[in-house]
Amino acid sequence: MMDLLYTEEEEALRAAVRDLLGDHCDAAGVIARTESDAPHDLRLWKALAGTMGLAGLLVPEELGGQGATHREAAVVLEELGRAVAPVPYLTSAVVATEALLAFHRSRLRPGGETSVAADLLGPLARATAVAVLAVGLHTAPGAAFPTVRLEDGTLHGKLTGIADAACADLLLVPADDGGLYAVDAAAVTVTPQVSFDLTRPLATVTLAGAPGRRLGDAAPAVRRALRAGAGLLASEQLGSADWALTETVRYLKDRKQFNRPVGGFQALKHRLAQLWLEVVNLRAAARGAADALATGEDAEVAVAVAQAYAAPVAVRAAEEAVQLHGGIGMTWEHPAHLHLKRAKADSIAYGTAGAHRAALAELVDLRAP
């Protein structure tokens, strides 16, 4: 049976993460970072990943991680989505980590030496390194992805739309020989792209003779990584949508018009009630995806369901927050625009809702006529 409820340990984890974000990730600070040349908050990342050990939640204990599951990682992402935290948690601690874990079974070579992937997971778990899978953020699980050229043992080519590449120490790069290669970020050129979501910047990665260490076959590792990314992205979208609903209700209770709280008008009550229902449904879908990823049961179906539903709800929640906050919701100083941009960018991350609906139709054999 799928378990959608939060355990006591998960609620304690949520409280700890929310407290840390409350101290180190205020909205004004996030907005200021979007206007700077350093959008990533690496100090916050060190606190989250290093001090609290959250970067290693999905990494087995024998490799230096916490040995937790996707359920705990989902709780962390809910809180990061609520704060629109500019940290590479989804890209490094989830997607890149999952790609490396695809090779974990073969971590021991015949001579007893650990594999390259196992050696790389330790630094990721300890937050001494940030890794990024060099596949465009828009790529859906199972979709084709660009590769670079392997020539004379070095990698050549250009990959675009790579999220958080600007703060990466390590890149996991797919090549045209079918392999996935670990490449030192110092060996490539990272050029920032114009990103709609300034808290998760994109970049173009150019490789001109970069050396790389072959990890194994790229296709299964990339598919696994993108599936986990899509499934847990729903939890981030849930956190953002829940923030939008909570803050909008709070504002409408305080804001007065015609000498009465604006939230007392029936038309607004209906809109908020509908939004509440959608957020509750989103929570069920996101928890279902996290639990399925943790147990391995019907994970592809649960992820497709979650992403088919999550993006429209997150976008609508952010739009309602902007509109129902009135004039202040339209200002740069208010964080509503951060959530709207994140929701819009997330709506095409790891596949659009339409792509996931099509994938779901194939999975359950309910294709359109």
Coordinates of C-alpha atoms in Angstrom, one line a residue:
M1 CA 0.0 0.0 0.0
M2 CA 1.3 3.5 -0.9
D3 CA 1.8 5.6 2.2
L4 CA 1.0 9.3 1.6
L5 CA 1.3 10.4 5.2
Y6 CA 4.3 12.1 6.8
T7 CA 6.1 10.2 9.5
E8 CA 7.2 11.9 12.8
E9 CA 10.8 11.8 11.5
E10 CA 9.8 13.5 8.3
E11 CA 7.9 16.2 10.2
A12 CA 11.0 16.8 12.4
L13 CA 13.1 17.1 9.3
R14 CA 10.7 19.6 7.8
A15 CA 10.8 21.7 11.0
A16 CA 14.6 21.7 11.0
V17 CA 14.9 22.7 7.4
R18 CA 12.2 25.4 7.7
D19 CA 14.0 26.9 10.7
L20 CA 17.3 27.0 8.9
L21 CA 15.7 28.6 5.8
G22 CA 13.9 31.1 8.0
D23 CA 17.3 32.2 9.4
H24 CA 19.3 32.1 6.2
C25 CA 17.0 32.4 3.2
D26 CA 14.7 35.5 3.5
A27 CA 12.9 36.7 0.5
A28 CA 14.8 40.0 0.3
G29 CA 18.1 38.1 0.3
V30 CA 16.9 35.9 -2.5
I31 CA 15.8 38.8 -4.6
A32 CA 19.1 40.6 -4.0
R33 CA 21.0 37.5 -5.2
T34 CA 19.0 37.4 -8.5
E35 CA 20.3 40.9 -9.2
S36 CA 23.9 39.9 -8.6
D37 CA 26.5 37.9 -10.5
A38 CA 26.3 35.1 -7.9
P39 CA 22.7 33.9 -7.9
H40 CA 23.6 30.7 -6.0
D41 CA 23.7 30.9 -2.2
L42 CA 26.6 28.6 -1.5
R43 CA 26.7 29.6 2.2
L44 CA 23.1 28.3 2.6
W45 CA 24.1 25.2 0.5
K46 CA 26.9 24.5 2.9
A47 CA 24.6 24.8 5.9
L48 CA 21.9 22.6 4.3
A49 CA 24.2 20.0 2.8
G50 CA 27.2 20.1 5.0
T51 CA 26.0 20.9 8.5
M52 CA 22.7 19.0 8.2
G53 CA 23.9 16.3 5.9
L54 CA 21.0 16.7 3.5
A55 CA 23.1 16.3 0.3
G56 CA 23.7 12.7 1.2
L57 CA 20.1 11.6 1.9
L58 CA 20.0 9.3 -1.1
V59 CA 23.6 8.1 -0.8
P60 CA 24.1 4.7 1.0
E61 CA 25.8 4.9 4.4
E62 CA 28.7 2.8 3.2
L63 CA 29.5 5.5 0.7
G64 CA 29.4 8.3 3.3
G65 CA 25.7 9.3 2.9
Q66 CA 22.6 9.1 5.2
G67 CA 21.0 6.1 3.6
A68 CA 17.6 7.7 3.6
T69 CA 14.9 7.6 0.9
H70 CA 13.2 9.8 -1.7
R71 CA 10.5 10.5 0.9
E72 CA 12.9 12.4 3.1
A73 CA 14.4 14.2 0.0
A74 CA 10.9 15.2 -1.0
V75 CA 10.3 16.8 2.4
V76 CA 13.5 18.9 2.0
L77 CA 12.4 19.9 -1.5
E78 CA 9.0 21.0 -0.3
E79 CA 10.7 23.5 2.1
L80 CA 13.2 24.6 -0.6
G81 CA 10.3 25.2 -2.9
R82 CA 8.5 27.2 -0.2
A83 CA 11.5 29.5 0.2
V84 CA 12.5 29.5 -3.6
A85 CA 16.0 28.7 -2.2
P86 CA 18.8 29.3 -4.8
V87 CA 20.7 26.1 -4.0
P88 CA 21.6 23.2 -6.3
Y89 CA 19.8 20.6 -4.3
L90 CA 17.6 19.1 -7.0
T91 CA 20.3 19.1 -9.6
S92 CA 23.1 17.8 -7.4
A93 CA 21.7 15.9 -4.4
V94 CA 19.0 14.3 -6.5
V95 CA 19.6 14.2 -10.3
A96 CA 23.4 13.9 -10.4
T97 CA 23.4 11.6 -7.4
E98 CA 20.8 9.3 -8.9
A99 CA 22.9 9.1 -12.1
L100 CA 25.9 8.0 -10.1
L101 CA 23.8 5.5 -8.1
A102 CA 22.9 3.8 -11.3
F103 CA 26.4 2.4 -11.3
H104 CA 26.5 1.6 -7.5
R105 CA 25.8 -2.1 -8.0
S106 CA 29.1 -2.5 -9.8
R107 CA 31.0 -0.2 -7.5
L108 CA 33.5 -3.0 -6.7
R109 CA 35.9 -4.0 -9.4
P110 CA 37.3 -7.5 -9.6
G111 CA 40.4 -6.4 -7.7
G112 CA 38.3 -4.9 -4.9
E113 CA 38.9 -1.3 -6.0
T114 CA 35.9 1.0 -5.8
S115 CA 34.4 2.3 -9.1
V116 CA 34.7 5.9 -10.3
A117 CA 31.0 6.5 -9.5
A118 CA 31.4 5.3 -5.9
D119 CA 34.4 7.5 -5.4
L120 CA 32.4 10.5 -6.6
L121 CA 29.4 9.9 -4.4
G122 CA 31.4 10.5 -1.2
P123 CA 32.2 14.1 -1.9
L124 CA 28.7 14.8 -3.1
A125 CA 27.3 13.4 0.2
R126 CA 29.7 15.5 2.2
A127 CA 28.8 18.6 0.2
T128 CA 32.5 19.1 -0.7
A129 CA 31.5 19.0 -4.3
V130 CA 28.5 19.9 -6.5
A131 CA 27.7 17.7 -9.5
V132 CA 25.4 18.4 -12.4
L133 CA 24.0 16.1 -15.1
A134 CA 24.8 17.8 -18.4
V135 CA 21.4 17.2 -19.9
G136 CA 19.0 20.1 -20.6
L137 CA 16.6 20.9 -17.8
H138 CA 13.7 20.5 -20.2
T139 CA 14.5 16.9 -21.0
A140 CA 11.8 14.4 -19.9
P141 CA 12.6 10.9 -18.6
G142 CA 13.0 8.5 -21.5
A143 CA 13.4 11.3 -24.1
A144 CA 16.3 11.6 -26.4
F145 CA 19.1 13.8 -25.2
P146 CA 22.1 15.5 -26.9
T147 CA 25.5 14.1 -26.6
V148 CA 29.1 15.4 -27.1
R149 CA 31.6 13.9 -29.4
L150 CA 34.3 11.5 -28.1
E151 CA 37.5 12.0 -30.1
D152 CA 40.9 10.7 -29.3
G153 CA 39.9 10.1 -25.7
T154 CA 38.6 13.6 -25.1
L155 CA 35.2 15.2 -25.3
H156 CA 34.1 17.9 -27.8
G157 CA 30.8 19.7 -28.2
K158 CA 28.3 22.0 -26.7
L159 CA 25.3 21.3 -24.4
T160 CA 22.7 24.0 -23.6
G161 CA 20.1 24.5 -20.9
I162 CA 22.1 22.9 -18.2
A163 CA 20.7 24.0 -14.8
D164 CA 23.2 25.0 -12.0
A165 CA 26.2 24.4 -14.2
A166 CA 27.7 27.7 -13.0
C167 CA 28.3 26.4 -9.5
A168 CA 29.2 22.8 -10.4
D169 CA 32.5 21.2 -9.6
L170 CA 31.7 18.1 -11.6
L171 CA 29.7 17.5 -14.7
L172 CA 28.3 14.2 -15.8
V173 CA 28.4 14.3 -19.6
P174 CA 26.8 11.9 -22.1
A175 CA 28.9 11.1 -25.2
D176 CA 28.2 9.7 -28.6
D177 CA 29.8 6.4 -27.7
G178 CA 26.9 5.7 -25.4
G179 CA 28.9 6.4 -22.2
L180 CA 28.4 8.8 -19.4
Y181 CA 31.6 10.7 -18.4
A182 CA 32.7 12.5 -15.3
V183 CA 34.3 15.8 -16.3
D184 CA 36.0 18.3 -14.0
A185 CA 34.2 21.6 -14.4
A186 CA 37.5 23.4 -14.6
A187 CA 38.1 21.7 -18.0
V188 CA 35.0 23.2 -19.6
T189 CA 33.6 26.6 -20.5
V190 CA 30.3 27.5 -18.8
T191 CA 28.5 30.4 -20.4
P192 CA 25.4 31.8 -18.6
Q193 CA 22.1 31.8 -20.5
V194 CA 19.2 34.1 -20.0
S195 CA 17.0 32.3 -17.5
F196 CA 13.4 33.0 -16.7
D197 CA 13.9 31.6 -13.2
L198 CA 16.8 33.6 -11.8
T199 CA 17.1 31.3 -8.8
R200 CA 17.9 28.3 -10.9
P201 CA 20.1 29.7 -13.7
L202 CA 20.8 27.9 -16.9
A203 CA 24.1 27.8 -18.8
T204 CA 25.7 26.5 -22.0
V205 CA 28.6 24.0 -21.4
T206 CA 31.3 23.9 -24.1
L207 CA 33.8 21.1 -24.1
A208 CA 36.9 21.5 -26.3
G209 CA 39.1 18.5 -25.7
A210 CA 38.0 18.0 -22.1
P211 CA 39.2 14.8 -20.5
G212 CA 36.6 12.5 -18.8
R213 CA 36.4 9.3 -16.9
R214 CA 33.9 6.8 -18.2
L215 CA 31.3 5.8 -15.7
G216 CA 29.2 3.4 -17.7
D217 CA 26.3 3.4 -20.1
A218 CA 24.6 6.8 -20.2
A219 CA 21.0 5.8 -21.3
P220 CA 19.8 3.9 -18.1
A221 CA 21.6 6.3 -15.8
V222 CA 20.2 9.4 -17.4
R223 CA 16.7 7.9 -17.5
R224 CA 16.9 7.0 -13.8
A225 CA 18.2 10.4 -12.9
L226 CA 15.6 12.3 -14.9
R227 CA 12.8 10.1 -13.5
A228 CA 13.9 10.9 -9.9
G229 CA 14.2 14.6 -10.8
A230 CA 10.7 14.7 -12.3
G231 CA 9.2 12.9 -9.4
L232 CA 10.8 15.0 -6.7
L233 CA 10.3 18.2 -8.6
A234 CA 6.6 17.7 -7.8
S235 CA 7.4 18.2 -4.1
E236 CA 9.2 21.4 -4.9
Q237 CA 6.2 22.6 -6.8
L238 CA 4.0 21.6 -3.9
G239 CA 6.0 23.7 -1.5
S240 CA 5.8 26.7 -3.7
A241 CA 2.0 26.3 -4.3
D242 CA 1.4 25.8 -0.6
W243 CA 3.3 29.0 0.1
A244 CA 1.3 30.9 -2.4
L245 CA -2.0 29.6 -0.9
T246 CA -1.0 30.3 2.7
E247 CA 0.4 33.7 2.1
T248 CA -2.6 34.8 -0.1
V249 CA -5.1 33.7 2.6
R250 CA -3.1 35.5 5.3
Y251 CA -3.0 38.7 3.2
L252 CA -6.7 38.6 2.4
K253 CA -7.5 38.2 6.0
D254 CA -5.5 41.4 6.9
R255 CA -6.3 43.6 3.8
K256 CA -9.5 45.6 4.2
Q257 CA -11.8 47.1 1.6
F258 CA -15.1 48.8 2.3
N259 CA -14.2 48.4 6.0
R260 CA -14.2 44.6 5.9
P261 CA -11.5 42.0 5.2
V262 CA -11.1 41.3 1.5
G263 CA -11.1 37.6 2.2
G264 CA -14.7 37.9 3.3
F265 CA -15.9 38.4 -0.2
Q266 CA -17.6 35.3 -1.5
A267 CA -16.0 35.4 -5.0
L268 CA -12.5 35.3 -3.4
K269 CA -13.5 32.5 -1.0
H270 CA -14.6 30.4 -4.0
R271 CA -11.3 31.0 -5.7
L272 CA -9.3 30.1 -2.6
A273 CA -11.4 27.1 -1.9
Q274 CA -10.7 25.7 -5.4
L275 CA -7.0 26.4 -5.1
W276 CA -7.0 24.6 -1.7
L277 CA -8.5 21.5 -3.3
E278 CA -5.9 21.6 -6.1
V279 CA -3.0 22.0 -3.6
V280 CA -4.4 19.1 -1.5
N281 CA -4.5 16.9 -4.7
L282 CA -1.0 18.0 -5.6
R283 CA 0.2 16.9 -2.2
A284 CA -1.2 13.5 -2.7
A285 CA 0.3 13.2 -6.2
A286 CA 3.7 14.5 -5.0
R287 CA 3.8 12.1 -2.0
G288 CA 2.7 9.3 -4.2
A289 CA 5.7 9.9 -6.5
A290 CA 8.1 10.2 -3.6
D291 CA 6.9 7.0 -2.0
A292 CA 6.9 5.1 -5.3
L293 CA 10.5 6.2 -6.0
A294 CA 11.4 5.1 -2.5
T295 CA 9.8 1.6 -2.8
G296 CA 10.4 1.1 -6.6
E297 CA 6.8 0.1 -7.1
D298 CA 5.0 1.7 -10.1
A299 CA 7.5 4.5 -10.0
E300 CA 7.1 5.5 -13.7
V301 CA 3.3 5.7 -13.4
A302 CA 3.4 7.7 -10.1
V303 CA 6.0 10.1 -11.5
A304 CA 4.0 10.7 -14.7
V305 CA 0.8 11.3 -12.7
A306 CA 2.6 13.7 -10.4
Q307 CA 4.1 15.8 -13.2
A308 CA 1.0 15.7 -15.3
Y309 CA -0.8 17.4 -12.4
A310 CA 1.9 19.5 -10.6
A311 CA 2.9 22.1 -13.2
P312 CA -0.6 23.6 -13.9
V313 CA -1.4 23.8 -10.2
A314 CA 1.9 25.4 -9.2
V315 CA 1.5 28.0 -12.0
R316 CA -2.1 28.8 -11.1
A317 CA -1.3 29.1 -7.4
A318 CA 1.5 31.6 -8.2
E319 CA -0.7 33.5 -10.6
E320 CA -3.5 33.7 -8.0
A321 CA -1.0 34.9 -5.4
V322 CA 0.2 37.7 -7.6
Q323 CA -3.3 38.8 -8.6
L324 CA -5.0 38.5 -5.2
H325 CA -2.2 40.4 -3.5
G326 CA -3.2 43.4 -5.6
G327 CA -0.7 46.1 -6.3
I328 CA 1.9 44.9 -3.9
G329 CA 1.9 41.5 -5.6
M330 CA 3.1 43.2 -8.8
T331 CA 6.2 44.7 -7.2
W332 CA 9.8 43.5 -7.4
E333 CA 10.1 43.7 -3.6
H334 CA 7.4 41.1 -3.0
P335 CA 8.4 37.4 -3.4
A336 CA 5.4 36.4 -5.4
H337 CA 7.2 37.0 -8.7
L338 CA 9.9 34.5 -7.6
H339 CA 7.3 31.8 -7.1
L340 CA 5.7 32.7 -10.5
K341 CA 8.9 32.5 -12.3
R342 CA 10.0 29.3 -10.6
A343 CA 6.5 27.7 -11.3
K344 CA 6.7 28.7 -15.0
A345 CA 10.2 27.4 -15.4
D346 CA 9.4 24.2 -13.5
S347 CA 6.4 23.6 -15.8
I348 CA 8.8 22.6 -18.6
A349 CA 11.5 21.1 -16.4
Y350 CA 12.0 17.3 -16.8
G351 CA 9.2 17.3 -19.4
T352 CA 6.0 19.2 -19.8
A353 CA 2.7 18.2 -18.3
G354 CA 1.6 17.1 -21.8
A355 CA 4.7 15.0 -22.3
H356 CA 3.9 13.2 -19.0
R357 CA 0.3 12.7 -19.9
A358 CA 1.4 11.1 -23.1
A359 CA 3.9 8.9 -21.2
L360 CA 1.2 7.9 -18.8
A361 CA -1.2 6.9 -21.6
E362 CA 1.5 4.6 -22.9
L363 CA 2.2 3.2 -19.5
V364 CA -1.4 2.3 -18.7
D365 CA -2.3 1.5 -22.3
L366 CA -4.9 4.3 -22.6
R367 CA -3.6 6.0 -25.8
A368 CA -5.8 8.5 -27.6
P369 CA -7.7 7.1 -30.6

